[in-house]
Short mmCIF file of C-alpha atoms in Angstrom, two decimals:
data_model
loop_
_atom_site.label_atom_id
_atom_site.label_comp_id
_atom_site.label_asym_id
_atom_site.label_seq_id
_atom_site.Cartn_x
_atom_site.Cartn_y
_atom_site.Cartn_z
CA MET W 1 2.46 -33.79 -40.11
CA VAL W 2 0.62 -34.36 -36.84
CA THR W 3 2.13 -36.48 -34.07
CA VAL W 4 -0.04 -37.21 -31.06
CA GLN W 5 1.92 -38.38 -28.04
CA ASN W 6 0.17 -40.13 -25.13
CA ILE W 7 -2.55 -37.54 -24.94
CA THR W 8 -5.02 -37.78 -22.06
CA LYS W 9 -7.95 -35.60 -21.02
CA ASP W 10 -9.91 -35.81 -17.77
CA PHE W 11 -13.14 -33.97 -17.08
CA GLY W 12 -13.35 -34.12 -13.31
CA PRO W 13 -13.40 -37.83 -12.45
CA ASN W 14 -14.19 -38.89 -16.02
CA ARG W 15 -11.40 -39.80 -18.41
CA ALA W 16 -12.60 -38.74 -21.88
CA VAL W 17 -9.41 -39.57 -23.76
CA ASP W 18 -6.99 -42.14 -22.36
CA ASN W 19 -3.36 -42.11 -23.46
CA ILE W 20 -3.83 -41.93 -27.22
CA SER W 21 -0.91 -41.82 -29.67
CA PHE W 22 -0.92 -41.73 -33.45
CA GLU W 23 0.80 -40.01 -36.35
CA VAL W 24 -0.70 -38.56 -39.53
CA THR W 25 1.36 -37.66 -42.60
CA PRO W 26 0.41 -35.28 -45.43
CA GLY W 27 -1.80 -36.84 -48.08
CA THR W 28 -3.82 -38.70 -45.48
CA ILE W 29 -7.52 -38.29 -44.95
CA LEU W 30 -8.02 -39.79 -41.56
CA GLY W 31 -11.54 -40.83 -40.60
CA PHE W 32 -12.13 -40.55 -36.90
CA LEU W 33 -14.92 -42.89 -35.90
CA GLY W 34 -16.54 -43.89 -32.67
CA PRO W 35 -19.84 -43.83 -30.80
CA ASN W 36 -21.03 -40.56 -29.26
CA GLY W 37 -18.96 -39.72 -26.21
CA ALA W 38 -16.04 -41.88 -27.30
CA GLY W 39 -13.61 -38.96 -27.19
CA LYS W 40 -13.42 -37.94 -30.87
CA SER W 41 -14.39 -34.31 -30.40
CA THR W 42 -12.29 -34.01 -27.25
CA THR W 43 -9.21 -35.23 -29.13
CA MET W 44 -9.88 -32.76 -31.94
CA LYS W 45 -10.41 -29.92 -29.49
CA MET W 46 -7.05 -30.68 -27.92
CA LEU W 47 -5.29 -30.73 -31.28
CA THR W 48 -6.78 -27.35 -32.20
CA GLY W 49 -5.73 -25.84 -28.88
CA PHE W 50 -9.24 -25.28 -27.55
CA LEU W 51 -8.76 -27.72 -24.66
CA THR W 52 -5.51 -28.26 -22.77
CA PRO W 53 -4.58 -31.94 -22.36
CA THR W 54 -4.38 -33.30 -18.82
CA SER W 55 -1.16 -35.03 -19.86
CA GLY W 56 0.69 -35.81 -23.07
CA THR W 57 0.99 -33.49 -26.06
CA ALA W 58 0.92 -33.32 -29.84
CA ILE W 59 3.33 -31.88 -32.39
CA VAL W 60 1.80 -30.09 -35.37
CA ASN W 61 4.27 -29.33 -38.18
CA GLY W 62 7.09 -29.08 -35.66
CA TYR W 63 5.19 -26.98 -33.09
CA ASP W 64 4.09 -28.28 -29.71
CA ILE W 65 0.40 -27.65 -28.99
CA ILE W 66 1.19 -26.75 -25.38
CA LYS W 67 4.32 -24.65 -25.85
CA ASP W 68 3.41 -22.86 -29.11
CA PRO W 69 -0.38 -22.84 -29.31
CA VAL W 70 -0.55 -19.74 -31.53
CA GLU W 71 1.90 -21.17 -34.09
CA VAL W 72 -0.12 -24.39 -34.14
CA LYS W 73 -3.38 -22.50 -34.62
CA LYS W 74 -1.90 -20.64 -37.59
CA ARG W 75 -1.37 -23.96 -39.34
CA ILE W 76 -4.72 -25.55 -38.56
CA GLY W 77 -8.10 -24.97 -40.10
CA TYR W 78 -10.85 -26.18 -37.81
CA LEU W 79 -14.53 -26.71 -38.33
CA PRO W 80 -16.11 -27.21 -34.89
CA GLU W 81 -19.18 -29.36 -34.50
CA SER W 82 -22.31 -27.29 -35.27
CA SER W 83 -20.04 -24.72 -37.02
CA PRO W 84 -20.45 -21.69 -34.76
CA ALA W 85 -20.27 -18.18 -36.25
CA TYR W 86 -21.20 -14.75 -34.91
CA PRO W 87 -24.95 -14.59 -35.59
CA GLU W 88 -25.31 -10.83 -36.03
CA MET W 89 -22.63 -10.57 -38.73
CA THR W 90 -23.32 -10.98 -42.41
CA MET W 91 -21.54 -13.82 -44.17
CA ILE W 92 -19.11 -11.46 -45.87
CA GLU W 93 -18.38 -9.51 -42.67
CA PHE W 94 -17.70 -12.78 -40.92
CA LEU W 95 -15.21 -13.92 -43.55
CA HIS W 96 -13.53 -10.50 -43.42
CA PHE W 97 -13.14 -10.98 -39.68
CA ILE W 98 -11.55 -14.40 -40.30
CA ALA W 99 -9.25 -12.79 -42.89
CA ASP W 100 -8.21 -10.19 -40.28
CA CYS W 101 -7.48 -12.91 -37.72
CA ARG W 102 -5.55 -14.94 -40.26
CA GLY W 103 -3.37 -11.95 -41.11
CA PHE W 104 -4.50 -11.24 -44.68
CA THR W 105 -3.31 -7.63 -44.78
CA ASP W 106 -2.81 -7.24 -48.51
CA VAL W 107 -6.11 -5.94 -49.95
CA THR W 108 -5.92 -7.59 -53.36
CA GLU W 109 -4.75 -10.90 -51.97
CA ARG W 110 -7.58 -10.86 -49.44
CA ALA W 111 -10.21 -10.02 -52.04
CA ALA W 112 -8.95 -12.77 -54.32
CA ARG W 113 -9.00 -15.34 -51.54
CA LEU W 114 -12.49 -14.26 -50.47
CA GLU W 115 -13.85 -14.79 -53.97
CA GLU W 116 -12.06 -18.13 -54.26
CA VAL W 117 -13.50 -19.45 -51.00
CA ILE W 118 -16.97 -18.06 -51.69
CA SER W 119 -17.20 -19.78 -55.05
CA LEU W 120 -15.65 -23.00 -53.72
CA CYS W 121 -18.27 -23.19 -50.96
CA HIS W 122 -21.14 -21.85 -53.13
CA LEU W 123 -21.86 -18.94 -50.84
CA ASP W 124 -22.31 -16.34 -53.53
CA ASN W 125 -26.01 -15.61 -53.00
CA VAL W 126 -25.86 -15.15 -49.21
CA ARG W 127 -23.10 -12.52 -49.08
CA ASN W 128 -25.11 -9.91 -47.21
CA GLN W 129 -27.33 -12.22 -45.23
CA THR W 130 -26.68 -12.36 -41.49
CA VAL W 131 -25.39 -15.69 -40.21
CA GLU W 132 -28.40 -16.18 -37.90
CA THR W 133 -30.80 -16.21 -40.86
CA LEU W 134 -28.86 -18.84 -42.81
CA SER W 135 -30.15 -22.39 -43.19
CA LYS W 136 -28.20 -25.22 -41.62
CA GLY W 137 -26.56 -26.19 -44.90
CA TYR W 138 -25.35 -22.66 -45.56
CA LYS W 139 -24.17 -22.25 -41.98
CA GLN W 140 -22.16 -25.43 -42.31
CA ARG W 141 -20.58 -24.14 -45.51
CA VAL W 142 -19.72 -20.80 -43.86
CA GLY W 143 -17.96 -22.83 -41.17
CA PHE W 144 -16.16 -24.78 -43.85
CA ALA W 145 -15.16 -21.58 -45.68
CA GLN W 146 -13.78 -20.21 -42.42
CA ALA W 147 -11.74 -23.38 -41.84
CA ILE W 148 -10.10 -23.48 -45.28
CA PHE W 149 -9.72 -19.70 -45.65
CA HIS W 150 -5.96 -19.56 -45.05
CA ASP W 151 -5.33 -22.78 -47.01
CA PRO W 152 -3.95 -24.54 -43.92
CA PRO W 153 -1.65 -27.57 -44.17
CA ILE W 154 -3.78 -29.27 -41.52
CA LEU W 155 -7.53 -29.45 -41.61
CA ILE W 156 -9.59 -30.73 -38.70
CA LEU W 157 -13.28 -31.19 -39.41
CA ASP W 158 -15.77 -32.26 -36.77
CA GLU W 159 -18.67 -33.84 -38.64
CA PRO W 160 -18.28 -31.68 -41.76
CA THR W 161 -21.31 -33.07 -43.60
CA ASP W 162 -23.69 -33.09 -40.65
CA GLY W 163 -27.03 -31.56 -41.59
CA LEU W 164 -26.32 -31.28 -45.30
CA ASP W 165 -28.58 -32.69 -48.00
CA PRO W 166 -27.20 -35.46 -50.22
CA ASN W 167 -26.11 -33.05 -52.95
CA GLN W 168 -24.30 -30.80 -50.51
CA LYS W 169 -22.67 -33.81 -48.87
CA HIS W 170 -21.38 -34.90 -52.22
CA GLU W 171 -20.11 -31.39 -52.89
CA VAL W 172 -18.28 -31.10 -49.55
CA ARG W 173 -16.70 -34.54 -50.03
CA LYS W 174 -15.50 -33.47 -53.46
CA ILE W 175 -13.88 -30.34 -51.99
CA ILE W 176 -12.24 -32.35 -49.23
CA SER W 177 -10.74 -34.98 -51.50
CA GLY W 178 -9.68 -32.25 -53.93
CA MET W 179 -7.59 -30.62 -51.20
CA ALA W 180 -6.15 -33.80 -49.76
CA LYS W 181 -3.02 -34.15 -51.86
CA ASP W 182 -0.52 -32.36 -49.63
CA LYS W 183 -2.59 -31.81 -46.50
CA VAL W 184 -3.29 -33.65 -43.32
CA ILE W 185 -7.05 -33.97 -43.00
CA ILE W 186 -8.66 -35.38 -39.90
CA LEU W 187 -12.43 -35.66 -39.95
CA SER W 188 -14.91 -37.24 -37.63
CA THR W 189 -18.17 -38.65 -38.85
CA HIS W 190 -20.97 -41.05 -38.09
CA ILE W 191 -21.60 -41.83 -41.73
CA LEU W 192 -19.70 -44.97 -42.58
CA GLU W 193 -20.23 -44.71 -46.34
CA GLU W 194 -18.51 -41.34 -46.12
CA VAL W 195 -15.45 -42.96 -44.61
CA ASP W 196 -15.47 -45.43 -47.46
CA ALA W 197 -15.79 -42.72 -50.07
CA LEU W 198 -13.22 -40.37 -48.60
CA CYS W 199 -10.71 -41.75 -46.12
CA ASN W 200 -7.51 -43.65 -46.68
CA ARG W 201 -7.09 -44.36 -43.02
CA ILE W 202 -9.49 -45.12 -40.18
CA ILE W 203 -9.15 -44.76 -36.45
CA ILE W 204 -11.98 -46.12 -34.35
CA ILE W 205 -12.03 -44.80 -30.83
CA HIS W 206 -14.09 -46.23 -28.01
CA ASN W 207 -14.19 -45.21 -24.33
CA GLY W 208 -11.18 -42.97 -24.89
CA HIS W 209 -9.03 -45.72 -26.38
CA ILE W 210 -8.01 -46.42 -29.97
CA VAL W 211 -9.46 -49.82 -30.86
CA ILE W 212 -8.33 -49.87 -34.46
CA ASP W 213 -5.98 -47.84 -36.69
CA GLN W 214 -5.80 -49.17 -40.26
CA THR W 215 -6.69 -48.47 -43.88
CA PRO W 216 -10.23 -49.35 -44.99
CA ASP W 217 -8.87 -52.19 -47.14
CA GLU W 218 -6.93 -53.73 -44.28
CA ILE W 219 -9.98 -53.59 -42.07
CA ARG W 220 -12.06 -55.33 -44.70
CA LYS W 221 -9.47 -58.02 -45.18
CA GLU W 222 -9.02 -58.74 -41.50
CA LEU W 223 -12.32 -58.03 -39.84
CA GLY W 224 -15.00 -58.46 -42.43
CA PRO W 225 -16.42 -56.91 -45.57
CA LYS W 226 -18.92 -54.56 -43.94
CA LEU W 227 -17.66 -51.48 -42.11
CA ASP W 228 -20.80 -51.00 -40.06
CA GLU W 229 -20.60 -54.56 -38.74
CA VAL W 230 -16.96 -54.07 -37.84
CA PHE W 231 -17.85 -50.79 -36.14
CA ARG W 232 -20.64 -52.41 -34.11
CA LYS W 233 -18.45 -55.34 -33.14
CA LEU W 234 -15.63 -53.11 -31.91
CA THR W 235 -17.71 -50.55 -30.06
CA SER W 236 -20.62 -52.52 -28.63
CA PRO W 237 -20.93 -52.33 -24.83
CA ALA W 238 -19.89 -56.01 -24.58
CA HIS W 239 -16.58 -55.19 -26.22
CA THR W 240 -15.19 -52.92 -23.52
CA SER W 241 -11.49 -53.46 -23.33
CA MET C 1 -3.56 -5.99 -38.02
CA ASN C 2 -2.89 -6.46 -34.33
CA PRO C 3 -5.14 -9.33 -33.14
CA THR C 4 -6.35 -7.29 -30.14
CA ILE C 5 -7.57 -4.58 -32.53
CA THR C 6 -9.23 -7.21 -34.76
CA VAL C 7 -11.24 -8.51 -31.80
CA LEU C 8 -11.98 -4.96 -30.61
CA LYS C 9 -13.25 -3.91 -34.03
CA ARG C 10 -15.54 -6.90 -34.43
CA GLU C 11 -16.92 -6.58 -30.92
CA PHE C 12 -17.51 -2.83 -31.11
CA ALA C 13 -19.25 -3.06 -34.48
CA GLY C 14 -21.30 -5.92 -33.02
CA TYR C 15 -23.00 -3.57 -30.56
CA PHE C 16 -24.46 -1.55 -33.39
CA ARG C 17 -25.59 -4.55 -35.42
CA SER C 18 -28.38 -5.18 -32.92
CA PRO C 19 -30.85 -2.80 -31.26
CA VAL C 20 -29.27 -3.52 -27.86
CA ALA C 21 -26.74 -0.70 -28.22
CA TYR C 22 -29.34 1.91 -29.07
CA ILE C 23 -31.65 0.81 -26.27
CA PHE C 24 -28.76 0.96 -23.83
CA LEU C 25 -27.75 4.44 -24.95
CA ILE C 26 -31.31 5.73 -24.65
CA VAL C 27 -31.86 4.20 -21.21
CA PHE C 28 -28.52 5.49 -19.96
CA LEU C 29 -29.16 9.03 -21.19
CA ILE C 30 -32.71 9.14 -19.82
CA ALA C 31 -31.60 7.72 -16.46
CA SER C 32 -28.58 9.97 -15.99
CA ILE C 33 -30.26 13.19 -17.11
CA GLY C 34 -33.61 12.31 -15.49
CA LEU C 35 -32.06 11.61 -12.09
CA THR C 36 -30.15 14.89 -12.26
CA PHE C 37 -33.31 16.95 -12.73
CA PHE C 38 -35.93 15.03 -10.79
CA VAL C 39 -33.99 13.48 -7.92
CA GLY C 40 -30.87 15.64 -7.85
CA ASN C 41 -32.94 18.84 -8.13
CA PHE C 42 -30.50 20.39 -10.54
CA PHE C 43 -32.23 23.79 -10.63
CA ASP C 44 -32.74 24.13 -6.86
CA GLY C 45 -28.99 24.08 -6.30
CA GLN C 46 -28.71 27.48 -8.05
CA THR C 47 -25.10 26.65 -8.91
CA ALA C 48 -23.49 26.14 -12.28
CA SER C 49 -22.07 22.73 -11.50
CA LEU C 50 -22.72 19.14 -12.52
CA GLN C 51 -22.38 17.76 -8.99
CA SER C 52 -25.99 16.54 -9.02
CA PHE C 53 -25.36 14.85 -12.38
CA PHE C 54 -22.21 12.89 -11.46
CA LEU C 55 -23.57 12.04 -8.01
CA PHE C 56 -25.73 9.31 -9.55
CA HIS C 57 -23.17 7.72 -11.83
CA PRO C 58 -22.01 5.01 -9.38
CA TRP C 59 -25.65 3.97 -8.90
CA ILE C 60 -26.62 4.01 -12.56
CA PHE C 61 -23.48 2.03 -13.41
CA LEU C 62 -24.38 -0.57 -10.81
CA PHE C 63 -27.24 -1.79 -13.01
CA LEU C 64 -26.44 -0.61 -16.50
CA ILE C 65 -22.85 -1.79 -16.79
CA PRO C 66 -23.68 -5.38 -15.82
CA ALA C 67 -26.33 -5.17 -18.56
CA VAL C 68 -23.59 -4.43 -21.07
CA GLY C 69 -20.99 -6.76 -19.57
CA MET C 70 -23.17 -9.81 -18.91
CA ARG C 71 -23.03 -11.02 -22.48
CA LEU C 72 -19.30 -10.49 -23.07
CA TRP C 73 -18.21 -14.09 -22.45
CA SER C 74 -21.40 -15.90 -21.49
CA GLU C 75 -22.80 -15.31 -24.97
CA GLU C 76 -19.62 -16.66 -26.60
CA LYS C 77 -19.91 -19.74 -24.42
CA ARG C 78 -23.60 -20.28 -25.06
CA SER C 79 -23.42 -19.90 -28.82
CA GLY C 80 -20.19 -21.89 -29.13
CA THR C 81 -18.32 -19.06 -30.89
CA ILE C 82 -15.77 -19.25 -28.07
CA GLU C 83 -14.52 -22.43 -29.74
CA LEU C 84 -14.05 -20.53 -32.97
CA LEU C 85 -12.36 -17.58 -31.27
CA PHE C 86 -9.92 -19.70 -29.29
CA THR C 87 -8.89 -21.83 -32.24
CA LEU C 88 -7.96 -18.74 -34.24
CA PRO C 89 -4.35 -17.66 -33.73
CA ILE C 90 -5.19 -15.25 -30.89
CA THR C 91 -4.03 -15.60 -27.30
CA THR C 92 -6.59 -15.60 -24.48
CA THR C 93 -5.11 -12.37 -23.12
CA ARG C 94 -5.52 -10.52 -26.42
CA ALA C 95 -9.08 -11.78 -26.83
CA VAL C 96 -10.03 -10.72 -23.29
CA VAL C 97 -8.40 -7.30 -23.63
CA GLY C 98 -9.87 -6.74 -27.11
CA LYS C 99 -13.42 -7.48 -26.01
CA TYR C 100 -13.00 -5.46 -22.82
CA LEU C 101 -11.67 -2.41 -24.65
CA ALA C 102 -14.54 -2.58 -27.15
CA ALA C 103 -17.08 -2.55 -24.34
CA TRP C 104 -15.21 0.22 -22.52
CA LEU C 105 -15.14 2.30 -25.67
CA PHE C 106 -18.88 1.79 -26.01
CA LEU C 107 -19.49 2.87 -22.40
CA SER C 108 -17.24 5.89 -22.88
CA LEU C 109 -19.31 6.83 -25.90
CA ALA C 110 -22.46 6.62 -23.77
CA ILE C 111 -20.87 8.84 -21.12
CA VAL C 112 -19.65 11.40 -23.66
CA LEU C 113 -23.11 11.52 -25.23
CA THR C 114 -24.40 13.18 -22.06
CA PHE C 115 -22.71 16.37 -23.32
CA PRO C 116 -25.98 18.34 -23.72
CA ILE C 117 -26.09 18.73 -19.95
CA VAL C 118 -22.63 20.29 -20.09
CA LEU C 119 -23.86 22.73 -22.73
CA THR C 120 -26.85 23.44 -20.48
CA VAL C 121 -24.82 24.50 -17.46
CA GLY C 122 -22.44 26.38 -19.74
CA TYR C 123 -25.40 28.32 -21.12
CA LEU C 124 -26.98 28.96 -17.73
CA GLY C 125 -23.91 29.99 -15.81
CA ASN C 126 -20.17 29.95 -15.47
CA PRO C 127 -19.18 26.43 -14.43
CA ASP C 128 -15.67 25.35 -13.48
CA TRP C 129 -14.67 23.49 -16.67
CA GLY C 130 -11.76 21.77 -14.95
CA VAL C 131 -14.08 20.13 -12.44
CA ILE C 132 -16.36 18.92 -15.22
CA LEU C 133 -13.46 17.48 -17.20
CA ALA C 134 -12.07 15.72 -14.10
CA SER C 135 -15.52 14.30 -13.33
CA TYR C 136 -15.84 12.90 -16.84
CA ILE C 137 -12.39 11.30 -16.60
CA GLY C 138 -13.34 9.81 -13.23
CA SER C 139 -16.63 8.52 -14.59
CA ILE C 140 -14.97 6.80 -17.55
CA LEU C 141 -12.29 5.24 -15.32
CA MET C 142 -14.93 4.03 -12.89
CA ALA C 143 -16.97 2.55 -15.74
CA GLY C 144 -13.84 0.61 -16.70
CA SER C 145 -13.61 -0.92 -13.22
CA TYR C 146 -17.28 -1.92 -13.17
CA LEU C 147 -16.85 -3.41 -16.63
CA GLY C 148 -13.75 -5.41 -15.65
CA ILE C 149 -15.73 -7.09 -12.88
CA CYS C 150 -18.65 -7.78 -15.23
CA SER C 151 -16.32 -9.23 -17.85
CA PHE C 152 -14.88 -11.60 -15.27
CA THR C 153 -18.23 -12.77 -13.90
CA SER C 154 -19.56 -13.30 -17.44
CA ALA C 155 -16.69 -15.74 -18.03
CA LEU C 156 -17.92 -17.91 -15.17
CA THR C 157 -21.23 -18.92 -16.70
CA GLN C 158 -23.00 -19.33 -20.02
CA ASN C 159 -26.19 -17.94 -18.56
CA GLN C 160 -26.55 -14.18 -19.01
CA ILE C 161 -29.02 -13.79 -16.13
CA ILE C 162 -26.66 -15.45 -13.66
CA SER C 163 -23.85 -13.35 -15.07
CA PHE C 164 -25.91 -10.15 -14.57
CA ILE C 165 -26.88 -10.95 -10.99
CA LEU C 166 -23.34 -11.96 -10.03
CA SER C 167 -21.94 -8.73 -11.49
CA VAL C 168 -24.49 -6.57 -9.67
CA LEU C 169 -23.76 -8.34 -6.38
CA VAL C 170 -19.98 -7.98 -6.61
CA CYS C 171 -20.19 -4.34 -7.73
CA MET C 172 -22.75 -3.61 -5.01
CA VAL C 173 -20.42 -4.88 -2.29
CA ILE C 174 -17.57 -2.71 -3.59
CA LEU C 175 -19.90 0.28 -3.90
CA PHE C 176 -21.44 -0.11 -0.43
CA LEU C 177 -18.04 -0.11 1.25
CA GLY C 178 -17.88 3.63 0.73
CA TRP C 179 -21.55 4.51 1.17
CA SER C 180 -21.97 6.75 4.23
CA ILE C 181 -24.97 4.85 5.62
CA PHE C 182 -23.04 1.61 5.42
CA SER C 183 -19.84 3.02 6.92
CA ASP C 184 -21.80 4.64 9.77
CA PHE C 185 -23.16 1.21 10.51
CA LEU C 186 -19.65 -0.30 10.35
CA SER C 187 -18.23 2.35 12.67
CA VAL C 188 -20.51 1.07 15.42
CA LEU C 189 -18.83 -2.31 15.16
CA PHE C 190 -15.25 -1.46 14.23
CA PRO C 191 -12.64 1.20 15.07
CA VAL C 192 -12.43 4.13 12.67
CA TRP C 193 -9.23 3.04 10.94
CA ILE C 194 -10.81 -0.24 9.83
CA VAL C 195 -13.86 1.59 8.49
CA ASP C 196 -11.57 3.98 6.62
CA ALA C 197 -9.58 1.11 5.18
CA PHE C 198 -12.79 -0.49 3.95
CA SER C 199 -14.07 2.66 2.33
CA ASN C 200 -10.73 3.08 0.53
CA PHE C 201 -11.69 0.02 -1.48
CA SER C 202 -14.93 1.58 -2.64
CA PHE C 203 -15.68 3.12 -6.03
CA THR C 204 -17.45 6.12 -4.50
CA THR C 205 -14.58 7.17 -2.23
CA HIS C 206 -12.27 7.52 -5.21
CA PHE C 207 -14.88 8.88 -7.58
CA ASP C 208 -15.85 11.65 -5.11
CA SER C 209 -12.50 13.36 -5.41
CA PHE C 210 -12.83 13.44 -9.22
CA THR C 211 -16.22 15.17 -8.91
CA LYS C 212 -14.55 17.85 -6.77
CA GLY C 213 -12.06 18.43 -9.54
CA ILE C 214 -9.13 16.65 -7.93
CA ILE C 215 -7.41 13.88 -9.85
CA HIS C 216 -5.46 11.86 -7.29
CA LEU C 217 -2.87 9.58 -8.79
CA HIS C 218 -3.80 6.89 -6.28
CA SER C 219 -7.44 7.02 -7.39
CA VAL C 220 -6.44 6.60 -11.03
CA ILE C 221 -4.24 3.66 -10.02
CA TYR C 222 -7.10 2.24 -7.94
CA PHE C 223 -9.55 2.17 -10.86
CA LEU C 224 -6.98 0.80 -13.29
CA SER C 225 -5.87 -1.91 -10.89
CA VAL C 226 -9.44 -3.04 -10.16
CA SER C 227 -9.84 -3.51 -13.93
CA ALA C 228 -6.47 -5.23 -14.26
CA ILE C 229 -7.14 -7.65 -11.41
CA ALA C 230 -10.60 -8.47 -12.75
CA LEU C 231 -9.23 -9.08 -16.25
CA THR C 232 -6.46 -11.30 -14.92
CA LEU C 233 -9.09 -13.41 -13.14
CA ASN C 234 -11.09 -13.33 -16.36
CA ILE C 235 -8.17 -14.80 -18.33
CA LEU C 236 -7.60 -17.46 -15.69
CA ALA C 237 -11.29 -18.39 -15.76
CA LEU C 238 -11.20 -18.88 -19.53
CA GLU C 239 -8.06 -20.99 -19.74
CA ARG C 240 -8.78 -24.62 -19.58
#
């Protein structure tokens, strides 16, 4: 359960996120949409504890992101945009580092989880390849493996299918919807068909404000049959609220 | 495992995954031993001491430690791994201390690897082992202070070159405060007690007593507090 309460972020004189509130319950795959610079990534970075909000807060499974950042981080799996990883480490070393950070001390449990994640993300043939030599698709999957490693109740994914080929996209979507049952999943994307295929709730954010927060079906019923037309209508420069 | 140790382990192993560590070790050893023989005139002294070896440490550190420290945080910022690190359940303090200790351990290794020169004076004469041990302790402590400053300045930018130049400048100011040529110049302008106060903030003033075999508690505290202050600033610079 994630509850965002009046969260605001300023970067100098610019307000990136302006007084946003929403609540996400387990079982939801929330699609976070909006033009570039709308404040999607900033909101996600605040939820994951990377950025401190200028005002407002969020409660993640009972823990306040400002008062208990470490407890919050234990419960979140996060895939940052462009999925950074230490370039000089091999894939397996990197995942061992993540296992260390996530407190997997039991050797057999750790080994079992490693194998599980490696096969789930199809990383088997790059075990001993350094991260810097991996292709974009593999890098993205290493980032995904890192995010789901500790089987977190909350998963925050910043453009999880960016840079993947159609088959890999399909694969990642399948993994995401397979995990959705009892998790909160928040993902941002620019691919509207992905939202259709995956999400049961949509938030469109524009200039730091939420302009819509509904299910895909409700949006279709009220605003029109085509998501991309709705998106354009709500976020075009003319429509600045 | 303690999160500080996790970060330390990854960082320390990281040095040896690239050629940078080996190049650094080679350059450091050549510079420190080379200066001892060719500039310090080790043999002309006719004494079994390492005075002419440790004499150059503050000057070698001035350039080589920023070379190690410049990438500590600027590289994390540039490559975006800082976002990964700070969304793992690790506090900023533990991350800063872990990375710092890894780099300090690496520098200590470099310093300890100069041991052949110790064997050399031991073979040639009868050195005072206590003085040599004290000098090594002083050198490692001083390296820690240099490194603390470099770690802080590397957190201010994502550009390693800027980070390097900033570190050298800050360390140079602290070093020059105790340099005799500089303090002679100051004594023309200021009364002696001000010049003395200034030189008490310098690395060399405190390091000198170590190289004479004296471990002053206040010098140990000085080096440790320079590191602690720099790391505190480092943590503040990283928290957003």
